[in-house]
mmCIF file of C-alpha atoms and ligand atoms in Angstrom:
data_model
loop_
_atom_site.group_PDB
_atom_site.id
_atom_site.type_symbol
_atom_site.label_atom_id
_atom_site.label_comp_id
_atom_site.label_asym_id
_atom_site.label_seq_id
_atom_site.Cartn_x
_atom_site.Cartn_y
_atom_site.Cartn_z
ATOM 1 C CA MET A 1 11.755 -26.800 -2.039
ATOM 2 C CA LEU A 2 8.112 -26.593 -0.981
ATOM 3 C CA THR A 3 5.249 -26.571 -3.551
ATOM 4 C CA VAL A 4 2.385 -24.538 -2.358
ATOM 5 C CA LYS A 5 -1.039 -23.411 -3.581
ATOM 6 C CA ALA A 6 -1.452 -20.027 -5.238
ATOM 7 C CA TYR A 7 -3.532 -17.780 -7.564
ATOM 8 C CA ALA A 8 -1.583 -16.417 -10.599
ATOM 9 C CA ALA A 9 -2.108 -14.276 -13.714
ATOM 10 C CA THR A 10 -0.966 -16.046 -16.884
ATOM 11 C CA ASP A 11 -1.233 -13.027 -19.100
ATOM 12 C CA ALA A 12 -2.156 -9.364 -19.054
ATOM 13 C CA THR A 13 -5.768 -9.781 -19.927
ATOM 14 C CA GLY A 14 -7.128 -13.229 -18.798
ATOM 15 C CA PRO A 15 -8.360 -14.046 -15.255
ATOM 16 C CA LEU A 16 -6.136 -15.170 -12.481
ATOM 17 C CA VAL A 17 -6.222 -18.908 -12.029
ATOM 18 C CA SER A 18 -5.518 -21.502 -9.265
ATOM 19 C CA THR A 19 -1.985 -22.898 -9.478
ATOM 20 C CA THR A 20 1.043 -23.684 -7.386
ATOM 21 C CA VAL A 21 4.389 -21.835 -6.790
ATOM 22 C CA GLU A 22 7.611 -23.163 -5.463
ATOM 23 C CA ARG A 23 9.199 -21.783 -2.195
ATOM 24 C CA ARG A 24 12.844 -22.233 -1.614
ATOM 25 C CA ASP A 25 14.267 -24.399 1.206
ATOM 26 C CA LEU A 26 15.027 -22.345 4.331
ATOM 27 C CA GLY A 27 18.378 -20.718 4.503
ATOM 28 C CA PRO A 28 19.837 -19.747 7.790
ATOM 29 C CA HIS A 29 18.254 -16.399 8.033
ATOM 30 C CA ASP A 30 14.936 -17.363 6.413
ATOM 31 C CA VAL A 31 11.447 -17.725 7.921
ATOM 32 C CA LEU A 32 8.632 -19.806 6.556
ATOM 33 C CA ILE A 33 5.311 -18.004 6.854
ATOM 34 C CA ASP A 34 1.842 -19.608 6.804
ATOM 35 C CA ILE A 35 0.051 -16.886 5.036
ATOM 36 C CA LYS A 36 -3.524 -16.305 6.582
ATOM 37 C CA PHE A 37 -4.540 -13.226 4.664
ATOM 38 C CA ALA A 38 -3.339 -11.250 1.660
ATOM 39 C CA GLY A 39 -4.707 -7.827 0.596
ATOM 40 C CA ILE A 40 -5.413 -6.841 -2.954
ATOM 41 C CA CYS A 41 -3.658 -3.658 -3.785
ATOM 42 C CA HIS A 42 -4.313 -1.669 -6.942
ATOM 43 C CA SER A 43 -0.534 -2.145 -7.660
ATOM 44 C CA ASP A 44 -1.290 -5.789 -8.096
ATOM 45 C CA ILE A 45 -3.694 -4.888 -10.910
ATOM 46 C CA HIS A 46 -1.264 -2.401 -12.555
ATOM 47 C CA THR A 47 1.475 -5.008 -12.484
ATOM 48 C CA VAL A 48 -0.751 -8.000 -13.782
ATOM 49 C CA LYS A 49 -2.137 -5.799 -16.661
ATOM 50 C CA GLY A 50 1.263 -4.512 -17.677
ATOM 51 C CA ASP A 51 0.432 -0.794 -16.882
ATOM 52 C CA TRP A 52 4.053 -0.215 -15.720
ATOM 53 C CA GLY A 53 5.745 -2.274 -18.412
ATOM 54 C CA PRO A 54 5.662 -5.967 -19.408
ATOM 55 C CA ALA A 55 5.316 -8.495 -16.500
ATOM 56 C CA GLN A 56 6.686 -11.930 -16.470
ATOM 57 C CA TYR A 57 3.860 -14.625 -16.306
ATOM 58 C CA PRO A 58 2.931 -16.688 -14.415
ATOM 59 C CA LEU A 59 2.651 -13.949 -11.845
ATOM 60 C CA THR A 60 1.404 -14.503 -8.333
ATOM 61 C CA PRO A 61 0.714 -11.038 -7.000
ATOM 62 C CA GLY A 62 0.280 -10.034 -3.343
ATOM 63 C CA HIS A 63 2.289 -7.737 -1.109
ATOM 64 C CA GLU A 64 0.053 -7.229 1.796
ATOM 65 C CA ILE A 65 0.768 -10.470 3.634
ATOM 66 C CA ALA A 66 -0.173 -11.503 7.144
ATOM 67 C CA GLY A 67 0.392 -14.856 8.749
ATOM 68 C CA ILE A 68 2.174 -16.905 11.302
ATOM 69 C CA VAL A 69 5.897 -18.168 11.396
ATOM 70 C CA THR A 70 5.911 -21.968 11.122
ATOM 71 C CA GLU A 71 9.604 -22.589 10.815
ATOM 72 C CA VAL A 72 12.786 -20.687 11.127
ATOM 73 C CA GLY A 73 16.259 -20.968 9.692
ATOM 74 C CA SER A 74 19.152 -21.952 12.001
ATOM 75 C CA GLU A 75 20.416 -18.401 12.573
ATOM 76 C CA VAL A 76 17.248 -16.456 12.743
ATOM 77 C CA SER A 77 16.945 -14.186 15.853
ATOM 78 C CA ARG A 78 14.119 -11.645 14.957
ATOM 79 C CA HIS A 79 11.273 -14.111 14.791
ATOM 80 C CA SER A 80 10.078 -17.288 16.363
ATOM 81 C CA VAL A 81 7.746 -20.245 15.444
ATOM 82 C CA GLY A 82 4.146 -19.116 16.311
ATOM 83 C CA ASP A 83 4.838 -15.310 15.786
ATOM 84 C CA ARG A 84 2.244 -13.078 14.007
ATOM 85 C CA VAL A 85 4.119 -11.482 11.259
ATOM 86 C CA GLY A 86 3.754 -9.423 8.001
ATOM 87 C CA VAL A 87 5.531 -8.893 4.716
ATOM 88 C CA GLY A 88 5.002 -5.844 2.549
ATOM 89 C CA CYS A 89 6.132 -4.822 -0.933
ATOM 90 C CA MET A 90 9.814 -5.822 -0.651
ATOM 91 C CA VAL A 91 11.616 -9.000 0.477
ATOM 92 C CA ASN A 92 15.186 -7.822 0.113
ATOM 93 C CA SER A 93 17.628 -5.059 -0.788
ATOM 94 C CA CYS A 94 21.415 -4.659 -1.111
ATOM 95 C CA ARG A 95 21.708 -3.599 2.521
ATOM 96 C CA GLU A 96 24.912 -1.772 1.872
ATOM 97 C CA CYS A 97 24.031 1.487 -0.058
ATOM 98 C CA VAL A 98 23.626 4.809 1.673
ATOM 99 C CA ASN A 99 19.843 4.484 1.534
ATOM 100 C CA CYS A 100 19.788 1.018 2.827
ATOM 101 C CA LYS A 101 22.100 1.999 5.593
ATOM 102 C CA LYS A 102 19.523 4.804 6.458
ATOM 103 C CA GLY A 103 16.786 2.108 6.833
ATOM 104 C CA GLU A 104 15.175 3.375 3.539
ATOM 105 C CA GLU A 105 15.467 0.088 1.848
ATOM 106 C CA GLN A 106 12.615 0.892 -0.509
ATOM 107 C CA TYR A 107 14.966 3.446 -2.136
ATOM 108 C CA CYS A 108 17.831 1.080 -2.312
ATOM 109 C CA LEU A 109 20.207 2.325 -5.015
ATOM 110 C CA LYS A 110 20.665 -1.195 -6.436
ATOM 111 C CA GLY A 111 16.817 -1.650 -6.482
ATOM 112 C CA ASN A 112 14.893 -3.381 -3.696
ATOM 113 C CA THR A 113 13.663 -6.899 -4.375
ATOM 114 C CA GLY A 114 9.962 -6.781 -4.922
ATOM 115 C CA THR A 115 7.664 -9.359 -3.243
ATOM 116 C CA TYR A 116 6.617 -10.517 -6.527
ATOM 117 C CA GLY A 117 7.755 -10.432 -10.184
ATOM 118 C CA ALA A 118 11.301 -9.295 -9.148
ATOM 119 C CA GLU A 119 14.539 -11.221 -9.595
ATOM 120 C CA ASP A 120 15.459 -12.653 -6.350
ATOM 121 C CA ARG A 121 19.059 -13.057 -5.171
ATOM 122 C CA ASP A 122 19.251 -16.687 -6.344
ATOM 123 C CA GLY A 123 18.094 -15.726 -9.845
ATOM 124 C CA THR A 124 14.406 -16.940 -9.554
ATOM 125 C CA ILE A 125 11.432 -14.610 -9.911
ATOM 126 C CA THR A 126 9.601 -13.767 -6.765
ATOM 127 C CA GLN A 127 6.008 -14.738 -6.149
ATOM 128 C CA GLY A 128 3.766 -12.968 -3.951
ATOM 129 C CA GLY A 129 1.102 -13.494 -1.253
ATOM 130 C CA TYR A 130 -1.955 -14.847 -3.089
ATOM 131 C CA SER A 131 -0.570 -18.047 -1.823
ATOM 132 C CA THR A 132 -0.621 -20.221 1.415
ATOM 133 C CA HIS A 133 3.110 -19.915 2.333
ATOM 134 C CA VAL A 134 6.153 -17.713 1.646
ATOM 135 C CA VAL A 135 9.849 -17.858 2.682
ATOM 136 C CA VAL A 136 11.350 -14.485 3.417
ATOM 137 C CA THR A 137 14.742 -13.473 4.963
ATOM 138 C CA GLU A 138 13.977 -12.330 8.630
ATOM 139 C CA ASP A 139 15.135 -8.722 8.131
ATOM 140 C CA PHE A 140 12.195 -8.135 5.736
ATOM 141 C CA VAL A 141 9.613 -9.572 8.128
ATOM 142 C CA VAL A 142 7.836 -7.364 10.511
ATOM 143 C CA SER A 143 5.816 -8.264 13.711
ATOM 144 C CA ILE A 144 2.074 -7.732 13.870
ATOM 145 C CA PRO A 145 1.354 -6.455 17.332
ATOM 146 C CA GLU A 146 -1.159 -8.046 19.590
ATOM 147 C CA GLY A 147 -4.547 -6.120 19.190
ATOM 148 C CA ILE A 148 -4.580 -6.029 15.475
ATOM 149 C CA GLU A 149 -6.310 -9.083 13.918
ATOM 150 C CA LEU A 150 -4.331 -10.504 10.948
ATOM 151 C CA ASP A 151 -7.086 -9.835 8.395
ATOM 152 C CA VAL A 152 -7.233 -6.104 9.075
ATOM 153 C CA ALA A 153 -3.332 -5.954 9.459
ATOM 154 C CA ALA A 154 -2.713 -7.347 6.003
ATOM 155 C CA PRO A 155 -3.544 -4.019 4.119
ATOM 156 C CA LEU A 156 -1.218 -2.171 6.460
ATOM 157 C CA LEU A 157 1.773 -3.721 4.992
ATOM 158 C CA CYS A 158 1.241 -1.566 1.766
ATOM 159 C CA ALA A 159 -1.742 0.760 2.143
ATOM 160 C CA GLY A 160 -0.863 1.567 5.693
ATOM 161 C CA ILE A 161 2.895 2.166 5.339
ATOM 162 C CA THR A 162 2.597 4.057 1.976
ATOM 163 C CA THR A 163 0.340 6.695 3.678
ATOM 164 C CA TYR A 164 2.000 6.695 7.096
ATOM 165 C CA SER A 165 5.407 7.306 5.600
ATOM 166 C CA PRO A 166 4.698 10.731 3.719
ATOM 167 C CA LEU A 167 2.190 11.792 6.501
ATOM 168 C CA HIS A 168 5.113 11.392 8.999
ATOM 169 C CA HIS A 169 7.810 12.711 6.679
ATOM 170 C CA TRP A 170 5.704 15.932 5.829
ATOM 171 C CA GLY A 171 4.800 16.377 9.406
ATOM 172 C CA ALA A 172 1.032 15.793 9.606
ATOM 173 C CA GLY A 173 -0.184 16.549 13.121
ATOM 174 C CA PRO A 174 -1.982 19.088 15.294
ATOM 175 C CA GLY A 175 -2.548 22.341 13.395
ATOM 176 C CA LYS A 176 -1.834 20.867 9.985
ATOM 177 C CA LYS A 177 -4.542 20.665 7.250
ATOM 178 C CA VAL A 178 -4.224 17.445 5.332
ATOM 179 C CA ALA A 179 -6.238 16.441 2.286
ATOM 180 C CA VAL A 180 -6.422 12.877 0.936
ATOM 181 C CA VAL A 181 -7.409 12.457 -2.621
ATOM 182 C CA GLY A 182 -9.279 9.269 -3.492
ATOM 183 C CA LEU A 183 -11.013 7.097 -0.909
ATOM 184 C CA GLY A 184 -9.789 3.596 -1.807
ATOM 185 C CA GLY A 185 -7.392 1.240 -0.146
ATOM 186 C CA LEU A 186 -4.595 3.779 0.460
ATOM 187 C CA GLY A 187 -6.881 6.726 0.840
ATOM 188 C CA HIS A 188 -8.972 5.274 3.627
ATOM 189 C CA MET A 189 -5.876 4.355 5.604
ATOM 190 C CA GLY A 190 -4.535 7.856 4.841
ATOM 191 C CA VAL A 191 -7.641 9.232 6.544
ATOM 192 C CA LYS A 192 -7.431 7.172 9.549
ATOM 193 C CA ILE A 193 -3.682 7.715 10.121
ATOM 194 C CA ALA A 194 -3.779 11.429 9.517
ATOM 195 C CA HIS A 195 -6.585 11.788 12.005
ATOM 196 C CA ALA A 196 -4.777 9.785 14.530
ATOM 197 C CA MET A 197 -1.766 11.873 14.079
ATOM 198 C CA GLY A 198 -3.901 14.822 15.031
ATOM 199 C CA ALA A 199 -4.212 16.634 11.574
ATOM 200 C CA GLU A 200 -7.434 18.184 10.265
ATOM 201 C CA VAL A 201 -8.335 15.803 7.496
ATOM 202 C CA THR A 202 -10.334 16.515 4.343
ATOM 203 C CA VAL A 203 -11.383 13.885 1.700
ATOM 204 C CA LEU A 204 -11.377 14.807 -1.923
ATOM 205 C CA SER A 205 -13.293 12.075 -3.571
ATOM 206 C CA GLN A 206 -14.866 11.937 -7.029
ATOM 207 C CA SER A 207 -18.416 12.048 -5.624
ATOM 208 C CA LEU A 208 -20.207 12.217 -2.121
ATOM 209 C CA LYS A 209 -21.225 8.636 -2.403
ATOM 210 C CA LYS A 210 -18.786 7.531 0.459
ATOM 211 C CA GLN A 211 -19.091 10.758 2.542
ATOM 212 C CA GLU A 212 -20.634 9.040 5.478
ATOM 213 C CA ASP A 213 -17.866 6.394 5.652
ATOM 214 C CA GLY A 214 -15.083 9.098 5.170
ATOM 215 C CA LEU A 215 -16.387 11.066 8.188
ATOM 216 C CA ARG A 216 -16.794 7.918 10.257
ATOM 217 C CA LEU A 217 -13.081 6.952 9.349
ATOM 218 C CA GLY A 218 -11.866 10.245 10.769
ATOM 219 C CA ALA A 219 -12.087 12.972 8.097
ATOM 220 C CA ASP A 220 -13.388 16.358 9.379
ATOM 221 C CA HIS A 221 -14.593 17.443 5.857
ATOM 222 C CA TYR A 222 -15.511 15.799 2.664
ATOM 223 C CA TYR A 223 -15.731 17.265 -0.805
ATOM 224 C CA ALA A 224 -16.509 16.027 -4.349
ATOM 225 C CA THR A 225 -13.942 16.889 -6.951
ATOM 226 C CA SER A 226 -16.518 16.572 -9.656
ATOM 227 C CA ASP A 227 -17.999 19.823 -8.300
ATOM 228 C CA GLU A 228 -16.127 22.761 -9.628
ATOM 229 C CA ASN A 229 -16.940 24.794 -6.510
ATOM 230 C CA THR A 230 -14.732 22.482 -4.558
ATOM 231 C CA PHE A 231 -11.643 23.990 -6.260
ATOM 232 C CA LYS A 232 -12.851 27.512 -5.676
ATOM 233 C CA GLU A 233 -13.747 27.135 -2.105
ATOM 234 C CA LEU A 234 -10.753 25.203 -0.928
ATOM 235 C CA ALA A 235 -8.045 27.329 -2.981
ATOM 236 C CA GLY A 236 -4.846 27.797 -0.972
ATOM 237 C CA SER A 237 -6.124 25.814 2.220
ATOM 238 C CA PHE A 238 -3.983 22.705 2.722
ATOM 239 C CA ASP A 239 -0.502 22.275 4.112
ATOM 240 C CA LEU A 240 -0.339 18.675 2.684
ATOM 241 C CA ILE A 241 -2.225 16.762 0.010
ATOM 242 C CA ILE A 242 -1.761 13.018 -0.319
ATOM 243 C CA ASN A 243 -2.820 11.944 -3.810
ATOM 244 C CA THR A 244 -3.648 8.244 -3.875
ATOM 245 C CA VAL A 245 -5.432 8.108 -7.162
ATOM 246 C CA SER A 246 -4.592 5.345 -9.523
ATOM 247 C CA ALA A 247 -5.449 7.279 -12.676
ATOM 248 C CA LYS A 248 -4.242 10.410 -14.175
ATOM 249 C CA ILE A 249 -5.871 13.612 -12.527
ATOM 250 C CA ASP A 250 -5.214 17.331 -13.245
ATOM 251 C CA ILE A 251 -2.364 17.828 -10.699
ATOM 252 C CA SER A 252 -2.103 21.517 -11.364
ATOM 253 C CA ALA A 253 -5.757 22.078 -10.193
ATOM 254 C CA TYR A 254 -4.890 20.192 -6.931
ATOM 255 C CA LEU A 255 -1.695 22.109 -6.397
ATOM 256 C CA GLY A 256 -3.852 25.318 -6.326
ATOM 257 C CA LEU A 257 -5.345 23.896 -3.193
ATOM 258 C CA LEU A 258 -2.029 24.168 -1.245
ATOM 259 C CA SER A 259 -1.366 26.959 1.073
ATOM 260 C CA LEU A 260 2.132 28.787 1.074
ATOM 261 C CA ASP A 261 4.974 26.206 1.177
ATOM 262 C CA GLY A 262 2.447 23.457 0.911
ATOM 263 C CA ALA A 263 3.298 20.138 -0.544
ATOM 264 C CA MET A 264 1.405 17.617 -2.743
ATOM 265 C CA VAL A 265 2.738 14.080 -2.480
ATOM 266 C CA ASN A 266 1.925 11.616 -5.138
ATOM 267 C CA VAL A 267 1.661 7.969 -3.971
ATOM 268 C CA GLY A 268 -0.693 6.982 -6.700
ATOM 269 C CA ALA A 269 1.122 5.511 -9.594
ATOM 270 C CA PRO A 270 -0.845 5.741 -12.895
ATOM 271 C CA ALA A 271 0.707 4.503 -16.099
ATOM 272 C CA GLU A 272 0.465 7.930 -17.789
ATOM 273 C CA PRO A 273 2.704 10.914 -17.012
ATOM 274 C CA LEU A 274 1.229 13.643 -14.786
ATOM 275 C CA PRO A 275 1.924 16.978 -16.386
ATOM 276 C CA VAL A 276 2.300 19.995 -14.091
ATOM 277 C CA ASN A 277 1.752 23.777 -14.828
ATOM 278 C CA ALA A 278 4.917 25.532 -13.560
ATOM 279 C CA PHE A 279 2.736 28.473 -12.371
ATOM 280 C CA SER A 280 0.829 26.262 -9.907
ATOM 281 C CA LEU A 281 4.049 25.502 -8.284
ATOM 282 C CA ILE A 282 5.738 28.904 -8.446
ATOM 283 C CA ALA A 283 2.665 30.720 -7.004
ATOM 284 C CA GLY A 284 3.026 29.779 -3.470
ATOM 285 C CA ARG A 285 6.427 28.158 -3.284
ATOM 286 C CA ARG A 286 4.671 24.820 -3.516
ATOM 287 C CA SER A 287 6.205 21.282 -3.873
ATOM 288 C CA PHE A 288 5.125 18.344 -5.771
ATOM 289 C CA ALA A 289 6.760 15.237 -4.488
ATOM 290 C CA GLY A 290 6.495 11.616 -4.387
ATOM 291 C CA SER A 291 6.773 8.741 -1.968
ATOM 292 C CA MET A 292 7.123 5.004 -2.110
ATOM 293 C CA ILE A 293 6.082 2.626 0.564
ATOM 294 C CA GLY A 294 8.425 2.995 3.595
ATOM 295 C CA GLY A 295 11.404 1.237 5.103
ATOM 296 C CA ILE A 296 11.405 -1.841 7.385
ATOM 297 C CA LYS A 297 11.949 0.123 10.419
ATOM 298 C CA GLU A 298 9.258 2.603 9.588
ATOM 299 C CA THR A 299 6.864 -0.203 8.752
ATOM 300 C CA GLN A 300 7.309 -1.687 12.165
ATOM 301 C CA GLU A 301 6.790 1.874 13.529
ATOM 302 C CA MET A 302 3.614 2.211 11.682
ATOM 303 C CA LEU A 303 2.276 -1.176 12.891
ATOM 304 C CA ASP A 304 3.093 -0.148 16.344
ATOM 305 C CA PHE A 305 1.344 3.261 15.817
ATOM 306 C CA CYS A 306 -1.759 1.466 14.479
ATOM 307 C CA ALA A 307 -1.843 -0.991 17.401
ATOM 308 C CA GLU A 308 -1.593 1.947 19.780
ATOM 309 C CA HIS A 309 -4.373 3.913 18.110
ATOM 310 C CA LYS A 310 -6.453 0.771 17.361
ATOM 311 C CA LEU A 311 -6.348 1.154 13.585
ATOM 312 C CA GLY A 312 -6.800 -1.420 10.981
ATOM 313 C CA ALA A 313 -8.129 -1.556 7.561
ATOM 314 C CA GLU A 314 -11.736 -1.728 6.550
ATOM 315 C CA ILE A 315 -11.992 -4.860 4.717
ATOM 316 C CA GLU A 316 -14.113 -7.150 2.678
ATOM 317 C CA VAL A 317 -12.750 -10.666 3.158
ATOM 318 C CA ILE A 318 -13.074 -12.801 -0.067
ATOM 319 C CA SER A 319 -12.337 -16.402 -1.119
ATOM 320 C CA ALA A 320 -9.896 -17.052 -3.897
ATOM 321 C CA ASP A 321 -12.602 -17.673 -6.521
ATOM 322 C CA GLN A 322 -13.743 -13.982 -5.962
ATOM 323 C CA ILE A 323 -10.297 -12.529 -6.849
ATOM 324 C CA ASN A 324 -11.128 -11.633 -10.369
ATOM 325 C CA GLU A 325 -14.376 -10.119 -9.532
ATOM 326 C CA ALA A 326 -12.695 -8.085 -6.803
ATOM 327 C CA TYR A 327 -10.108 -6.765 -9.585
ATOM 328 C CA GLU A 328 -13.085 -5.453 -11.625
ATOM 329 C CA ARG A 329 -14.659 -3.853 -8.606
ATOM 330 C CA VAL A 330 -11.440 -2.161 -7.627
ATOM 331 C CA LEU A 331 -11.116 -0.876 -11.185
ATOM 332 C CA ALA A 332 -14.527 0.514 -10.819
ATOM 333 C CA SER A 333 -13.726 2.277 -7.635
ATOM 334 C CA ASP A 334 -16.144 -0.010 -5.921
ATOM 335 C CA VAL A 335 -14.045 -1.168 -2.874
ATOM 336 C CA ARG A 336 -14.859 -0.501 0.614
ATOM 337 C CA TYR A 337 -11.946 -0.303 1.416
ATOM 338 C CA ARG A 338 -9.780 -3.241 0.846
ATOM 339 C CA PHE A 339 -10.370 -6.689 -0.411
ATOM 340 C CA VAL A 340 -8.478 -9.354 1.552
ATOM 341 C CA ILE A 341 -8.132 -12.893 0.434
ATOM 342 C CA ASP A 342 -8.661 -15.643 3.003
ATOM 343 C CA THR A 343 -5.770 -17.827 1.919
ATOM 344 C CA ALA A 344 -7.430 -20.995 3.421
ATOM 345 C CA THR A 345 -9.783 -20.872 0.364
ATOM 346 C CA LEU A 346 -6.882 -21.189 -2.117
HETATM 347 P P1 NAP B 401 -7.830 1.981 -5.041
HETATM 348 O O1 NAP B 401 -8.261 1.264 -3.811
HETATM 349 O O2 NAP B 401 -8.422 1.558 -6.334
HETATM 350 O O3 NAP B 401 -8.127 3.522 -4.614
HETATM 351 C C1 NAP B 401 -7.795 4.474 -5.684
HETATM 352 C C2 NAP B 401 -8.948 5.541 -5.569
HETATM 353 O O4 NAP B 401 -8.601 6.647 -6.419
HETATM 354 C C3 NAP B 401 -10.370 5.119 -5.933
HETATM 355 O O5 NAP B 401 -11.048 4.473 -4.795
HETATM 356 C C4 NAP B 401 -11.064 6.381 -6.282
HETATM 357 O O6 NAP B 401 -11.434 7.052 -5.085
HETATM 358 C C5 NAP B 401 -9.908 7.235 -6.839
HETATM 359 N N1 NAP B 401 -9.954 7.201 -8.328
HETATM 360 C C6 NAP B 401 -9.938 6.020 -9.165
HETATM 361 N N2 NAP B 401 -9.849 6.264 -10.427
HETATM 362 C C7 NAP B 401 -10.015 7.762 -10.455
HETATM 363 C C8 NAP B 401 -10.201 8.775 -11.470
HETATM 364 N N3 NAP B 401 -10.117 8.324 -12.810
HETATM 365 N N4 NAP B 401 -10.291 9.980 -11.205
HETATM 366 C C9 NAP B 401 -10.237 10.351 -9.891
HETATM 367 N N5 NAP B 401 -10.148 9.462 -8.872
HETATM 368 C C10 NAP B 401 -10.108 8.161 -9.204
HETATM 369 O O7 NAP B 401 -6.237 1.817 -5.189
HETATM 370 P P2 NAP B 401 -5.117 1.756 -4.039
HETATM 371 O O8 NAP B 401 -4.777 0.314 -3.867
HETATM 372 O O9 NAP B 401 -5.389 2.677 -2.968
HETATM 373 O O10 NAP B 401 -3.771 2.408 -4.859
HETATM 374 C C11 NAP B 401 -3.900 3.784 -5.302
HETATM 375 C C12 NAP B 401 -2.677 3.906 -6.197
HETATM 376 O O11 NAP B 401 -1.492 4.015 -5.495
HETATM 377 C C13 NAP B 401 -2.396 2.882 -7.270
HETATM 378 O O12 NAP B 401 -1.887 3.597 -8.513
HETATM 379 C C14 NAP B 401 -1.305 2.172 -6.667
HETATM 380 O O13 NAP B 401 -0.555 1.415 -7.687
HETATM 381 C C15 NAP B 401 -0.501 3.223 -5.856
HETATM 382 N N6 NAP B 401 0.294 2.604 -4.907
HETATM 383 C C16 NAP B 401 1.540 3.247 -4.697
HETATM 384 C C17 NAP B 401 2.368 3.020 -3.776
HETATM 385 C C18 NAP B 401 3.610 3.812 -3.395
HETATM 386 O O14 NAP B 401 4.379 3.116 -2.752
HETATM 387 N N7 NAP B 401 3.709 4.928 -3.829
HETATM 388 C C19 NAP B 401 1.905 1.909 -2.877
HETATM 389 C C20 NAP B 401 0.706 1.269 -3.060
HETATM 390 C C21 NAP B 401 -0.061 1.685 -4.166
HETATM 391 P P3 NAP B 401 -12.836 7.899 -5.030
HETATM 392 O O15 NAP B 401 -13.879 7.019 -5.411
HETATM 393 O O16 NAP B 401 -12.998 8.353 -3.521
HETATM 394 O O17 NAP B 401 -12.601 9.041 -5.869
HETATM 395 ZN ZN1 ZN B 402 0.498 -2.077 -2.718
HETATM 396 ZN ZN1 ZN B 403 20.754 -0.622 -1.010
#
């Protein structure tokens, strides 16, 4: 057992505090990762605050992990000591069900094992990446290609794959009009990736405050959703809308922006239900769908795609003692565009 430094929430309302977590001894297929950077995802905040149901404390969040392999188990074949690697939102799955067999482990019929706050196969509760080291089974560790620095790579492990997967699945590319709702951690990666795929990209943000950034990141158009004219002007215009908003929004109003057969895909995961007016779907044969992260194979594909297109996240690197302040800023939509913890400061 290895005792390593970490930051953890001890309840739903208090600040995260400095602590330690235990990492298991290396099994034959495990790798030990020296974590260099860990992104702060809005899901960490939802989980800590109990938005999705009660959490088990102490809870060390973090599922955007980038680091270096420092030790490998006796039978590890996929990674070697010194490799630059990443770990995202899951660290295991059943590997036997039809979805796992398809490489869609995130949709494991027995439930994937979350990187933190989940029951691991040995009965312990997983603890995440706001920590100096982690032990993960080799199949759930991906390679970070040369050409992407570890700090800007970390957010790709969740924000990157969560936007890449639906963009890819719903065919974003040349000739397709894609809108991204919310320019936060997920949204800014959605804009970069959709642009790199060749789509015409529009940002739908609450205000025009971040317009200059949005256009620089690759958007062709930028609209404020606080302006009612936006919904009139853009009615019926998008093939695909990716909703990354962490709060409840009026889904039916956005469905009105889809063209015939258009799809709106929800990746945002607010605590509240999202009611939909049937007529906003019926009129235009539209779809309202959801998508959760991506499989391991697809995560590697996404990293290779990002390396090829020279894409990384726009980040603000923080020290451990700034985590609580960063949470407040994310909740206030004051993030440009991902906070990444330098784990050397833990
Ligand atoms: P984030 O950085 O906080 O970005 C969310 C953005 O949504 C904000 O920057 C803001 O953009 C917009 N927004 C926030 N509150 C809003 C409101 N009340 N009305 C309208 N717009 C609002 O969060 P994130 O890390 O990107 O995560 C976004 C959501 O995706 C979270 O719910 C998270 O749990 C979920 N998530 C899901 C998956 C999945 O697998 N499906 C994976 C990761 C995260 P503007 O300022 O531009 O309006
Ligand atoms: Zn996440
Ligand atoms: Zn499975």
